[in-house]
mmCIF file of C-alpha atoms and ligand atoms in Angstrom:
data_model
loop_
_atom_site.group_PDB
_atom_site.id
_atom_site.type_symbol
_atom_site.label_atom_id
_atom_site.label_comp_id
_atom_site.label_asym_id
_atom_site.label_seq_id
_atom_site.Cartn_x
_atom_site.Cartn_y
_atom_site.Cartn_z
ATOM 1 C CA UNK A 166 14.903 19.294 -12.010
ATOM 2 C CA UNK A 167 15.297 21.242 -15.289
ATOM 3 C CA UNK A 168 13.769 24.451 -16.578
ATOM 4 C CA UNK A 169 12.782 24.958 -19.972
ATOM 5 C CA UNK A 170 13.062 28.859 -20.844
ATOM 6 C CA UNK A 171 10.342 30.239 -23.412
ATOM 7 C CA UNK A 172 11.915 30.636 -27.104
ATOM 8 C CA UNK A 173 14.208 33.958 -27.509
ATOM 9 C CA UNK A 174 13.556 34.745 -23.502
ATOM 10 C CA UNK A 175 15.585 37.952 -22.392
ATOM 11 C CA UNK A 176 18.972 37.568 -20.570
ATOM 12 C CA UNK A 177 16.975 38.915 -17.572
ATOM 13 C CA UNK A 178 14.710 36.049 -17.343
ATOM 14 C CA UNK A 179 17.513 33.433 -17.184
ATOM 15 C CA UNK A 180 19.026 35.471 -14.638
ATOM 16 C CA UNK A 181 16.116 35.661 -12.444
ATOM 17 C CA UNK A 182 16.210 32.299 -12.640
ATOM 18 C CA UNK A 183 19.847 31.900 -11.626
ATOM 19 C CA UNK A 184 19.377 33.963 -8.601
ATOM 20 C CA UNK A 185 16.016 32.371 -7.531
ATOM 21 C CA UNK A 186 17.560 29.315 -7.338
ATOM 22 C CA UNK A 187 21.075 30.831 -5.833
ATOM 23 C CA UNK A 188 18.890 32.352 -2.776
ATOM 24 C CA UNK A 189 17.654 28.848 -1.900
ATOM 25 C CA UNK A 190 21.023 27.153 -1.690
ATOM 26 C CA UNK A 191 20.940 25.649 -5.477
ATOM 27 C CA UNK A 192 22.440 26.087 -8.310
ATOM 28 C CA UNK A 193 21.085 26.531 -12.028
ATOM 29 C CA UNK A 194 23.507 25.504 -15.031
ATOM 30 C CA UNK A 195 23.191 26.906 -17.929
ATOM 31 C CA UNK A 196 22.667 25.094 -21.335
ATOM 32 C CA UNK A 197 22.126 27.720 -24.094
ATOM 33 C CA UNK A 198 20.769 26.740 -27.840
ATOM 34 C CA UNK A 199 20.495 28.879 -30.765
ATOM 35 C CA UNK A 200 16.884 29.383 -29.769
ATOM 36 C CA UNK A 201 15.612 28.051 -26.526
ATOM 37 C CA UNK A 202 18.246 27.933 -23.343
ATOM 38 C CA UNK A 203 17.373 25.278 -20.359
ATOM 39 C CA UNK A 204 18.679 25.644 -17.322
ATOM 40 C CA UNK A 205 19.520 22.009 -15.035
ATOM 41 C CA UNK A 206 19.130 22.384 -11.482
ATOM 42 C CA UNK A 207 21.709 21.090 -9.523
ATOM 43 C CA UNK A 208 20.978 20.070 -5.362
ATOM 44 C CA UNK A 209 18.399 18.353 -4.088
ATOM 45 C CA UNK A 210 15.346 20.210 -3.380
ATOM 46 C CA UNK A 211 14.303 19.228 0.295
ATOM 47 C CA UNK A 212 10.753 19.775 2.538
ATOM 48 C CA UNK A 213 12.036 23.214 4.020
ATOM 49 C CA UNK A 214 12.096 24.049 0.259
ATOM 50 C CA UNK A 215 16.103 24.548 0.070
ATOM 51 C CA UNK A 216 19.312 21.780 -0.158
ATOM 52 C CA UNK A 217 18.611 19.310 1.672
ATOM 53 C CA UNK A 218 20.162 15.668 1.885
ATOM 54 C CA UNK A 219 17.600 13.944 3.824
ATOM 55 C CA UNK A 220 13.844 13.850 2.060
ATOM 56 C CA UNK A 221 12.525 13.827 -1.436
ATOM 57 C CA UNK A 222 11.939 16.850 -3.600
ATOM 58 C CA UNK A 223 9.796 19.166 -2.369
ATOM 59 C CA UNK A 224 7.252 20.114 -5.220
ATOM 60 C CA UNK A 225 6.447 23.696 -4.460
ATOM 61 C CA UNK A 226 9.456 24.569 -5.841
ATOM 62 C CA UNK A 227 8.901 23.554 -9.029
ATOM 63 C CA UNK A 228 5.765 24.911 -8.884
ATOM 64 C CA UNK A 229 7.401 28.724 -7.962
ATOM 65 C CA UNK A 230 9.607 28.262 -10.934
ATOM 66 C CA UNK A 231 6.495 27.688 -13.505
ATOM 67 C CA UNK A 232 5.150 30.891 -12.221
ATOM 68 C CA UNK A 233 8.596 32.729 -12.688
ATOM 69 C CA UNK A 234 8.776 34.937 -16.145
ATOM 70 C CA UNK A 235 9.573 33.331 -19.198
ATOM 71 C CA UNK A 236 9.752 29.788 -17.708
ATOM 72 C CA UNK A 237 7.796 27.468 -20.653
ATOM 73 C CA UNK A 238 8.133 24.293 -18.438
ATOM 74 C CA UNK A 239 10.279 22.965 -15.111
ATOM 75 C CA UNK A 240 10.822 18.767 -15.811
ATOM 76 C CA UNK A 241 11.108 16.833 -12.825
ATOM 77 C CA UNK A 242 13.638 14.182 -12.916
ATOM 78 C CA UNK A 243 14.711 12.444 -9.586
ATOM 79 C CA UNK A 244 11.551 11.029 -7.831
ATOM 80 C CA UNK A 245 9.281 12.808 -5.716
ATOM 81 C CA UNK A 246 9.473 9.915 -2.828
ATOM 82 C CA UNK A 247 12.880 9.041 -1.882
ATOM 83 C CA UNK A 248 12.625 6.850 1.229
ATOM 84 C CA UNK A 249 10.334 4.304 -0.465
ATOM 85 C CA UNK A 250 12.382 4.216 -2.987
ATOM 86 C CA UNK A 251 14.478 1.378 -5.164
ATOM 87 C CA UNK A 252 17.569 3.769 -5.859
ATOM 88 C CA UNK A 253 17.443 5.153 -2.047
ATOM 89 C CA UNK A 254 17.610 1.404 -0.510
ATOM 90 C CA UNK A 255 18.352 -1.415 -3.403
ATOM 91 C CA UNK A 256 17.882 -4.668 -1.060
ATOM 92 C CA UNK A 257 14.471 -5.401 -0.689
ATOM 93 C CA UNK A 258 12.806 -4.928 2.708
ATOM 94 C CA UNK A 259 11.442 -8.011 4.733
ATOM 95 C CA UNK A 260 8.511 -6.956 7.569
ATOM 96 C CA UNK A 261 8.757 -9.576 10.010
ATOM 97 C CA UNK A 262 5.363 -10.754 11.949
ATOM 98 C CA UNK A 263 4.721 -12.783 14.820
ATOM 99 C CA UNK A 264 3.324 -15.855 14.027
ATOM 100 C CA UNK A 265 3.287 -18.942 16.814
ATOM 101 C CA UNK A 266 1.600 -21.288 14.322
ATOM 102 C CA UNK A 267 4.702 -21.289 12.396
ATOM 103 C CA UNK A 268 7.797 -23.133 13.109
ATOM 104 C CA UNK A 269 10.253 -20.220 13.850
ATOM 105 C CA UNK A 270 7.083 -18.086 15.674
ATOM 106 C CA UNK A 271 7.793 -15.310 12.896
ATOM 107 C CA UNK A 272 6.935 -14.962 9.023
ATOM 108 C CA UNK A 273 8.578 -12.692 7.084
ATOM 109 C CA UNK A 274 6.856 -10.753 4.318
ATOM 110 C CA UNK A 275 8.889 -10.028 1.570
ATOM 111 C CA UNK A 276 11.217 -12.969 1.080
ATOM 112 C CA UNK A 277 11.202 -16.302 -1.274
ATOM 113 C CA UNK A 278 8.229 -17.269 0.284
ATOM 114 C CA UNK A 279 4.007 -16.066 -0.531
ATOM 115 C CA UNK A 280 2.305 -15.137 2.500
ATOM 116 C CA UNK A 281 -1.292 -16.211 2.766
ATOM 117 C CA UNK A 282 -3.514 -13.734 4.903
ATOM 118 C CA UNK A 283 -6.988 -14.961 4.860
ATOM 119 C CA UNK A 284 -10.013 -14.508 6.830
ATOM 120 C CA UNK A 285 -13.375 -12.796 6.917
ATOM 121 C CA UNK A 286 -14.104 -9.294 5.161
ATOM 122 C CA UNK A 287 -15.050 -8.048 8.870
ATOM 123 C CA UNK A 288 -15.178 -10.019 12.422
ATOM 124 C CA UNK A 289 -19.530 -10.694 12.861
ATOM 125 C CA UNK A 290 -19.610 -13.126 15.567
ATOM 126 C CA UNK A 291 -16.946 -15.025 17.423
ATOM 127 C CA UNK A 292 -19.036 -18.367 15.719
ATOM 128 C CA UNK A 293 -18.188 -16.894 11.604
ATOM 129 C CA UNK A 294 -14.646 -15.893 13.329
ATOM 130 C CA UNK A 295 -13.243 -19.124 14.391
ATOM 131 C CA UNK A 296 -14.623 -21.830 11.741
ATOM 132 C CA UNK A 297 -12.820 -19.220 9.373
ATOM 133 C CA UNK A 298 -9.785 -19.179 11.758
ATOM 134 C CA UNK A 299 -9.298 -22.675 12.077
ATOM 135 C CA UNK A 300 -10.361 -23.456 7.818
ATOM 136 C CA UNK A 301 -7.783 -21.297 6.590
ATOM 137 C CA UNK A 302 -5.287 -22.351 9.212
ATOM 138 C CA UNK A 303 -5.637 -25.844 8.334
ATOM 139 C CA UNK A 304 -4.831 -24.857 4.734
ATOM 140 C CA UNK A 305 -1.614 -23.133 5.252
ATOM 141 C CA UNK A 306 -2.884 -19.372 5.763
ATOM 142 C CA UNK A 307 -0.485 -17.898 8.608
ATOM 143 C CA UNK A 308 -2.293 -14.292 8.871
ATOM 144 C CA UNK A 309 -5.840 -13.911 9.862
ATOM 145 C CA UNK A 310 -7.699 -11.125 8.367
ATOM 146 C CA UNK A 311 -11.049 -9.348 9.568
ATOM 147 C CA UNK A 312 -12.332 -5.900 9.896
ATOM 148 C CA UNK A 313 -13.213 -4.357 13.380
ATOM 149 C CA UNK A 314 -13.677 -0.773 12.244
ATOM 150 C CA UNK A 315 -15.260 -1.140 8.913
ATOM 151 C CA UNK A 316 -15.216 1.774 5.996
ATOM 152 C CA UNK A 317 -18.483 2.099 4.356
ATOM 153 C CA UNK A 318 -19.679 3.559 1.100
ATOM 154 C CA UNK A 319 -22.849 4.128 2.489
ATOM 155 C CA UNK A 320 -23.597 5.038 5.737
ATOM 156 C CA UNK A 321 -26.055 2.560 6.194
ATOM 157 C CA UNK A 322 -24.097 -0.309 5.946
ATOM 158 C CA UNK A 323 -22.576 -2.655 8.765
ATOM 159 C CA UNK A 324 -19.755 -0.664 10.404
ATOM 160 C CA UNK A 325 -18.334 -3.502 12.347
ATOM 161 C CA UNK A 326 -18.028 -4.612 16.045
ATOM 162 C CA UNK A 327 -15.574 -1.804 16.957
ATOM 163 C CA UNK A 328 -13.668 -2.988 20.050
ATOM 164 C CA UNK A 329 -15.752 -6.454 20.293
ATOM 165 C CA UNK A 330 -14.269 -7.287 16.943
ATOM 166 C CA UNK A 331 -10.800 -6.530 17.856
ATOM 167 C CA UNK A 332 -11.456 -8.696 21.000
ATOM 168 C CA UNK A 333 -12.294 -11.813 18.841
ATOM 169 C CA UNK A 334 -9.315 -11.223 16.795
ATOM 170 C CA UNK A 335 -7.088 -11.282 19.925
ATOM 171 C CA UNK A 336 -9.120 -14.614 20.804
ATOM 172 C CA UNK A 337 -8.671 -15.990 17.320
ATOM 173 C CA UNK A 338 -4.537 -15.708 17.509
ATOM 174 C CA UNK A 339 -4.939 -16.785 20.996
ATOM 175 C CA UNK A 340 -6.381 -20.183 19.902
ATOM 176 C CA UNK A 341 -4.809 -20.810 16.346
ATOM 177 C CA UNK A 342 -1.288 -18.376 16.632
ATOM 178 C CA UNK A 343 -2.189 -16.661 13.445
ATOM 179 C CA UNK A 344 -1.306 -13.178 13.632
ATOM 180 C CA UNK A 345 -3.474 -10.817 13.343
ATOM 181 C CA UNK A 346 -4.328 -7.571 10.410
ATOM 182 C CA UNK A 347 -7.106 -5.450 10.641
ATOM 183 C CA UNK A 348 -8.171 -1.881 9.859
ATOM 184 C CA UNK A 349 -7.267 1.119 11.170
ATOM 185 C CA UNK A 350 -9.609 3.950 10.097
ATOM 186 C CA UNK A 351 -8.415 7.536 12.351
ATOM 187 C CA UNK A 352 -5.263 8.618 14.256
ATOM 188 C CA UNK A 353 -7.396 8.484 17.664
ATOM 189 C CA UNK A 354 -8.185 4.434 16.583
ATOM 190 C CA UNK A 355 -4.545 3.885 16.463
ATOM 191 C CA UNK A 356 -3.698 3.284 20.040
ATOM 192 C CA UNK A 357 -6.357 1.064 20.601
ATOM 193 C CA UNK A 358 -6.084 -1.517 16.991
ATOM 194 C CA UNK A 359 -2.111 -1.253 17.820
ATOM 195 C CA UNK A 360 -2.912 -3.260 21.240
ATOM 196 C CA UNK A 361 -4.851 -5.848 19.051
ATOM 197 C CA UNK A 362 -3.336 -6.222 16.012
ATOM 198 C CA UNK A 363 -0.149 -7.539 14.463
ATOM 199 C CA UNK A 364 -0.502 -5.599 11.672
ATOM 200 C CA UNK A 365 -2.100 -2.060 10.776
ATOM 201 C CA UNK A 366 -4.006 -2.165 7.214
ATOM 202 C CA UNK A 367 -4.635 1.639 5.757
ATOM 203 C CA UNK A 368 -7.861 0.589 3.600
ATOM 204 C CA UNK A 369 -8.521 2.436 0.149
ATOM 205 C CA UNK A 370 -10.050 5.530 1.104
ATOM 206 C CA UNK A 371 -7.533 6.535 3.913
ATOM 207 C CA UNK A 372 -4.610 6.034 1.489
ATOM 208 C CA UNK A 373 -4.553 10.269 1.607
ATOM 209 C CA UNK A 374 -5.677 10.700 5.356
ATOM 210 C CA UNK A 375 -2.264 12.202 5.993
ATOM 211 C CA UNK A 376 -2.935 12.511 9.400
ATOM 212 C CA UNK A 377 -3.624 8.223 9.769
ATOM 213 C CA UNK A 378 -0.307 8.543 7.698
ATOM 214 C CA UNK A 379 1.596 9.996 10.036
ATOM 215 C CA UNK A 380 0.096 8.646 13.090
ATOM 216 C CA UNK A 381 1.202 5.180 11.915
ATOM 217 C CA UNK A 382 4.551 6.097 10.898
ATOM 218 C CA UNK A 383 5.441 6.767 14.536
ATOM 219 C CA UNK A 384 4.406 3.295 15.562
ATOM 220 C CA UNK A 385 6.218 0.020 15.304
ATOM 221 C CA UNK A 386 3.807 -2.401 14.386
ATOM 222 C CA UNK A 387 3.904 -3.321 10.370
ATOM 223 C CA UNK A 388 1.433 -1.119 8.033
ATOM 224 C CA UNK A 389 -0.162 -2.505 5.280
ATOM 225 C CA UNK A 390 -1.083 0.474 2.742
ATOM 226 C CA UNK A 391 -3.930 -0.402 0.637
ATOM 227 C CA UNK A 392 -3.854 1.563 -2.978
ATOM 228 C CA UNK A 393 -6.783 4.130 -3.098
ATOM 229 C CA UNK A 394 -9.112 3.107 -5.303
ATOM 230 C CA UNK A 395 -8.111 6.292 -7.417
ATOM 231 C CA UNK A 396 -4.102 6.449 -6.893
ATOM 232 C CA UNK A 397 -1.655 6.597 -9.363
ATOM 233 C CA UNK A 398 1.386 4.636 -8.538
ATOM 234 C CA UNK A 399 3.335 7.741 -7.613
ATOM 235 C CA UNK A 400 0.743 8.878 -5.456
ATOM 236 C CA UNK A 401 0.620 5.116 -3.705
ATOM 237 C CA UNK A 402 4.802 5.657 -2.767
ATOM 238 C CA UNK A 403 4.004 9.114 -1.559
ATOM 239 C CA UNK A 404 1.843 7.810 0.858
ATOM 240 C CA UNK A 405 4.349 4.962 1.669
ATOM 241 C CA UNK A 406 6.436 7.807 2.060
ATOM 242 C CA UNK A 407 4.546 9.679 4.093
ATOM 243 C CA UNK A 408 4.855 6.596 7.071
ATOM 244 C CA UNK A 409 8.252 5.533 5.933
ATOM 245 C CA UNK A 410 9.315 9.705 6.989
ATOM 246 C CA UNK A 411 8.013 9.317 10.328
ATOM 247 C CA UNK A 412 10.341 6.799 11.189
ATOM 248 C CA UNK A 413 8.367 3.713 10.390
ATOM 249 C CA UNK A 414 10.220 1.082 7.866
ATOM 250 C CA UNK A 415 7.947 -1.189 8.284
ATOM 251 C CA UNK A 416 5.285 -0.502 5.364
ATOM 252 C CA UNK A 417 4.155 -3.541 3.263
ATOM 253 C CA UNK A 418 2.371 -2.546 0.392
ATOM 254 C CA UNK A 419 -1.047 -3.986 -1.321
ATOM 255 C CA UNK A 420 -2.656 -3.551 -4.584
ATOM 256 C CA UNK A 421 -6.487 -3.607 -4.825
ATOM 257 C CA UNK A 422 -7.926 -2.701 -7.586
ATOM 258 C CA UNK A 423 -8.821 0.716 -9.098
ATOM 259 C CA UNK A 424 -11.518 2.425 -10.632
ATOM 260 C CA UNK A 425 -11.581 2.132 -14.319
ATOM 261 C CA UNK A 426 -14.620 2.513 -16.789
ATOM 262 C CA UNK A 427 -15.221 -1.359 -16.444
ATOM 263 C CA UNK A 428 -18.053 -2.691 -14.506
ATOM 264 C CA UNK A 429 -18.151 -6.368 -15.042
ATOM 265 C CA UNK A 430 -15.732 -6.611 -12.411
ATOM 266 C CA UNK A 431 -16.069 -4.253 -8.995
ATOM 267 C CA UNK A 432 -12.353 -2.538 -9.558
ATOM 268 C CA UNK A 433 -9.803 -3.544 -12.656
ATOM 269 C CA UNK A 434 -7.434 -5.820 -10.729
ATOM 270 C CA UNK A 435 -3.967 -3.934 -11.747
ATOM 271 C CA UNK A 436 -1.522 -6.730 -11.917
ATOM 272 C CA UNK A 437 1.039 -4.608 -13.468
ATOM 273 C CA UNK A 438 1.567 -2.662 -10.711
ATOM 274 C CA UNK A 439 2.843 -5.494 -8.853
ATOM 275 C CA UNK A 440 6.395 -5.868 -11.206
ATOM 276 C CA UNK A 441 6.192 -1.729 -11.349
ATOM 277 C CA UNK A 442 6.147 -1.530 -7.501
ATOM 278 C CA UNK A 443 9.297 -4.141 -7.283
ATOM 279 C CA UNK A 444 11.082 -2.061 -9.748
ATOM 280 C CA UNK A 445 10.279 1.442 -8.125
ATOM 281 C CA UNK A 446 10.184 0.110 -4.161
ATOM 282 C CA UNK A 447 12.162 -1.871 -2.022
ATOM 283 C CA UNK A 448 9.013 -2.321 0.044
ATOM 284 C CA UNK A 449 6.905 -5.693 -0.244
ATOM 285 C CA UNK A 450 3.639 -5.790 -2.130
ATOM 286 C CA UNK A 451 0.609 -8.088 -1.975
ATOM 287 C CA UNK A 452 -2.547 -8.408 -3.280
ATOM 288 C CA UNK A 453 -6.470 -8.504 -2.583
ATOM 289 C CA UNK A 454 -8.042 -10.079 -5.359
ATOM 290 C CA UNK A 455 -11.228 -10.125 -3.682
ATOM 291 C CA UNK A 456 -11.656 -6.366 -3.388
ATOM 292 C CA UNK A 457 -9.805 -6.634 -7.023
ATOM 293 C CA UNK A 458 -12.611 -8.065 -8.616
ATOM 294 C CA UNK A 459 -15.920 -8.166 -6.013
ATOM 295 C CA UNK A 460 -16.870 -11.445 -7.261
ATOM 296 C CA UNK A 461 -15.838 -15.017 -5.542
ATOM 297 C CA UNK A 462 -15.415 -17.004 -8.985
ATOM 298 C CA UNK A 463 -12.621 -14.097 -10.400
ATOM 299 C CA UNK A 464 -10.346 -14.374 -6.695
ATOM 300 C CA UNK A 465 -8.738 -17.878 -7.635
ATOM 301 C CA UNK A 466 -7.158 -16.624 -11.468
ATOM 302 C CA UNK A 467 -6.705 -13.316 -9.997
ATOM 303 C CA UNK A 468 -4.970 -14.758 -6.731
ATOM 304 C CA UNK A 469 -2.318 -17.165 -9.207
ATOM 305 C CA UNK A 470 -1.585 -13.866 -11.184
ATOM 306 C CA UNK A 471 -1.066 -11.782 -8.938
ATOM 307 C CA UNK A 472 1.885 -14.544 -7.492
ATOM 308 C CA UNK A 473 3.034 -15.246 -11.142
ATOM 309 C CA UNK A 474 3.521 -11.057 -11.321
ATOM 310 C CA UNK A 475 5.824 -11.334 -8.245
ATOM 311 C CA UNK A 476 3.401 -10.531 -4.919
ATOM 312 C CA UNK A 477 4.530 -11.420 -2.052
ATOM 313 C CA UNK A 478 1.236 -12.635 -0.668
ATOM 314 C CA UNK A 479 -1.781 -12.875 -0.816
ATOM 315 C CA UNK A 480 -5.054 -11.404 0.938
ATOM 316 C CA UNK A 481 -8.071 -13.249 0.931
ATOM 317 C CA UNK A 482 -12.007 -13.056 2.081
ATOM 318 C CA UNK A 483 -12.966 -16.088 3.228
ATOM 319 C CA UNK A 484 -16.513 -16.685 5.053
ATOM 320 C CA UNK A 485 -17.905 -19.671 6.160
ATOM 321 C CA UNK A 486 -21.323 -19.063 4.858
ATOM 322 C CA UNK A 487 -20.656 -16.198 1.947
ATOM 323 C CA UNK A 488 -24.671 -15.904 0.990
ATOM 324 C CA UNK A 489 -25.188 -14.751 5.024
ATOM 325 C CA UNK A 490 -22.374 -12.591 5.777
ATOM 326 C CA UNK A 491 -22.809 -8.636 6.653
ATOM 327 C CA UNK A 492 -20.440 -7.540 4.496
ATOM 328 C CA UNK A 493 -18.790 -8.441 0.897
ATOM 329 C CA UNK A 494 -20.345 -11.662 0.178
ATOM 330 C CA UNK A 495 -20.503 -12.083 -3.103
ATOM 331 C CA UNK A 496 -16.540 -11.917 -3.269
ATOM 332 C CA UNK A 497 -15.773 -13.781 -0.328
ATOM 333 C CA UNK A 498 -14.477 -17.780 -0.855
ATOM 334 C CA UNK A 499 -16.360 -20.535 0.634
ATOM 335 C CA UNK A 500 -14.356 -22.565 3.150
ATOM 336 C CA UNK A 501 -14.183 -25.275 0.223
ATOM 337 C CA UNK A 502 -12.806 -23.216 -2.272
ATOM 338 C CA UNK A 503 -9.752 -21.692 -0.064
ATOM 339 C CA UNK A 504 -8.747 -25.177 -0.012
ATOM 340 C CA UNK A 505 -8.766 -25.812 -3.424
ATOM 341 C CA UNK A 506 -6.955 -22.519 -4.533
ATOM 342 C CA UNK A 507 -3.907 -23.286 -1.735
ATOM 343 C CA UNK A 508 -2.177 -26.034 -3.975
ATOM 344 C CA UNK A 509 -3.289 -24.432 -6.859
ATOM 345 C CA UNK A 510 -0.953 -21.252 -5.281
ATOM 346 C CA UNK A 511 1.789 -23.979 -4.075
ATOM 347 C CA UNK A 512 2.100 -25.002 -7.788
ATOM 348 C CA UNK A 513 2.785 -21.010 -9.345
ATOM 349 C CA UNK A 514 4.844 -20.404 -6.407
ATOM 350 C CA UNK A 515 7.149 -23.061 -7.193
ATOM 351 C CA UNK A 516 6.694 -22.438 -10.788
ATOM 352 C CA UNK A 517 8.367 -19.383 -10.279
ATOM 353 C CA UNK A 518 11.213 -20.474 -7.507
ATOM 354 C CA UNK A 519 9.092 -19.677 -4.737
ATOM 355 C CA UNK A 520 7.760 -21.506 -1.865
ATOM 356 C CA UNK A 521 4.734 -20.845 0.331
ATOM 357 C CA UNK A 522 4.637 -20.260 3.999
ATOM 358 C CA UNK A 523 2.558 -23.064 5.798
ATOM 359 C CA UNK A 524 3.542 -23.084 9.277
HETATM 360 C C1 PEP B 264 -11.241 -4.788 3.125
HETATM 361 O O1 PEP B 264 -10.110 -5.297 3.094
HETATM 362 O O2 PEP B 264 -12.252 -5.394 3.531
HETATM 363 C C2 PEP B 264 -11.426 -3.420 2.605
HETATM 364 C C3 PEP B 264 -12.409 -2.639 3.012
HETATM 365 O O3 PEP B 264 -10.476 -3.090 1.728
HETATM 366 P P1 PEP B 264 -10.311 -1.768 0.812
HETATM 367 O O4 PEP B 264 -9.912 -0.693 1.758
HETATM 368 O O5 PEP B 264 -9.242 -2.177 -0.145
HETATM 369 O O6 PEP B 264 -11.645 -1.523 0.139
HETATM 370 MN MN1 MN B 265 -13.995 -6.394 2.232
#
């Protein structure tokens, strides 16, 4: 951290400064111009807002030194999130999944090969369920996707089967070995999903529940952290963080979209966060083009580009009948055109020295 001092500030202003920053355990060193002096802060700044070794900077006390006389501007340097970060932990983490369809009965997100998580936006009958199950399996897709507990913009739309839909799920791995991801949407939920699912997914709008944060950071099952619709990058690690903190490692990352002024598509599909994630983050990233764009005909470019960028995998809607189903229709993939985009993701995954896990 460094603090800029106001132009011509009194030697009693730099001193207050000194001995704020003496009294919690740091130390301020001193870099005096001919007109302005700043003042480099050396220790980390920790959660109990002293030295610490362990977390990432805390930011109140940057925020006490703004308010401190004569202090024009304090510059934060080292990253606010340390546990998620590149520079904490340089090899790149690997989240390992039970799978029985595939040939060692675990896929590993993360490494040389895409992932392919496909399925339906949420679970509506055990019928939709398993014809998706079984079409995406056939094509190559090793993680089943589906919503149980479904987030809703309006109240009044279909909030999924609850338990029921969790209870298909299990049937679905059962029959076809896939594992399993679904949506977790409070801390109470979490017990009950966790005895379900394979994997945990945070959706957009709980990205800052803190306490869904936390609650999942002190499980062991894998988390995947959607981006909020309306989070900076930073603010997407944080949250990483927040799980990561609690003693959780296992936090695979996905990027959704965001809000932008466009409308032609239903979020702007950031691609560039993908390469900004694997230079910031050891953690894995993915993508959901269909979210990312909210429109079935964008999800195959969006889907090679997102590989091409570097994502790990991939997560799909897929329904059987798109024009019938309860919930994100119009961006879901017909059983026919899954199949055509899994060679098409074969061929950019090789392109790029990468192979695809099948099975
Ligand atoms: C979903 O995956 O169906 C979903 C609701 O995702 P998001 O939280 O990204 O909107
Ligand atoms: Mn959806």
């Amino acid at each position: 951290m460094i603090v800029v001092m106001q132009q011509h500030c009194s030697d009693e202003a730099i001193e207050h400064v000194m001995t704020f920053l003496k009294d919690r355990g740091l130390s301020g060193h001193l870099s005096q111009g001919v007109e302005r002096t700043i003042i480099g802060v050396l220790g980390a700044v920790g959660p109990s807002g002293t030295r610490t070794t362990a977390g990432g900077v805390n930011p109140a006390i940057g925020e006490a030194l703004e308010g401190l006389p004569c202090v024009e501007q304090v510059v934060i340097v080292s990253k606010p999130y340390k546990l998620a970060s590149r520079e904490f932990h340089p090899e790149n983490t690997i989240v390992e999944v039970r799978a029985p369809c595939t040939t060692e009965g675990v896929v590993r997100i993360g490494e040389t090969a895409v992932v392919m998580m496909a399925g339906p936006c949420t679970v509506e009958s055990e019928k939709q369920l398993m014809t998706t199950a079984e079409a995406v399996r056939k094509e190559g897709a090793v993680i089943l996707r589906g919503g149980a507990f479904k987030p809703s913009t309006s109240p009044y739309g279909f909030r999924g089967m609850g338990e029921e839909g969790l209870k298909l799920l299990a049937k679905a791995r059962d029959e076809f070995g896939m594992a399993i991801i679904t949506e977790v949407m409070t801390p109470t939920d979490v017990e009950l999903v966790c005895e379900y699912a394979d994997i945990l997914q945070i959706g957009t709008r709980s990205m800052q529940n803190y306490m869904l944060l936390d609650e999942v950071g002190r499980i062991e099952k894998p988390i995947l952290l959607k981006r909020g619709m309306s989070a900076t990058i930073e603010e997407w690690l944080l949250a990483a963080e927040y799980v990561l903190s609690q003693g959780n490692p296992r936090v695979i990352l996905c990027e959704r979209g965001i809000r932008t002024f466009e409308r032609m598509t239903r979020n702007t599909m950031d691609i560039s966060a993908i390469p900004v994630i694997k230079r910031l983050s050891h953690l894995p990233i993915i993508a959901d083009p269909s979210q990312g764009t909210g429109h079935r005909d964008l999800v195959s470019a969006m889907s090679l580009a997102s590989v091409a960028a570097g994502a790990d995998g991939l997560l799909i809607e897929v329904h059987p009948n798109p024009d019938e189903a309860l919930k994100d229709g119009a961006q879901s993939l017909t059983l026919d055109q899954f199949k055509s985009l899994m060679p098409q993701v074969q061929l950019v995954s090789t392109a790029i020295g990468r192979t695809v896990v099948t099975g």
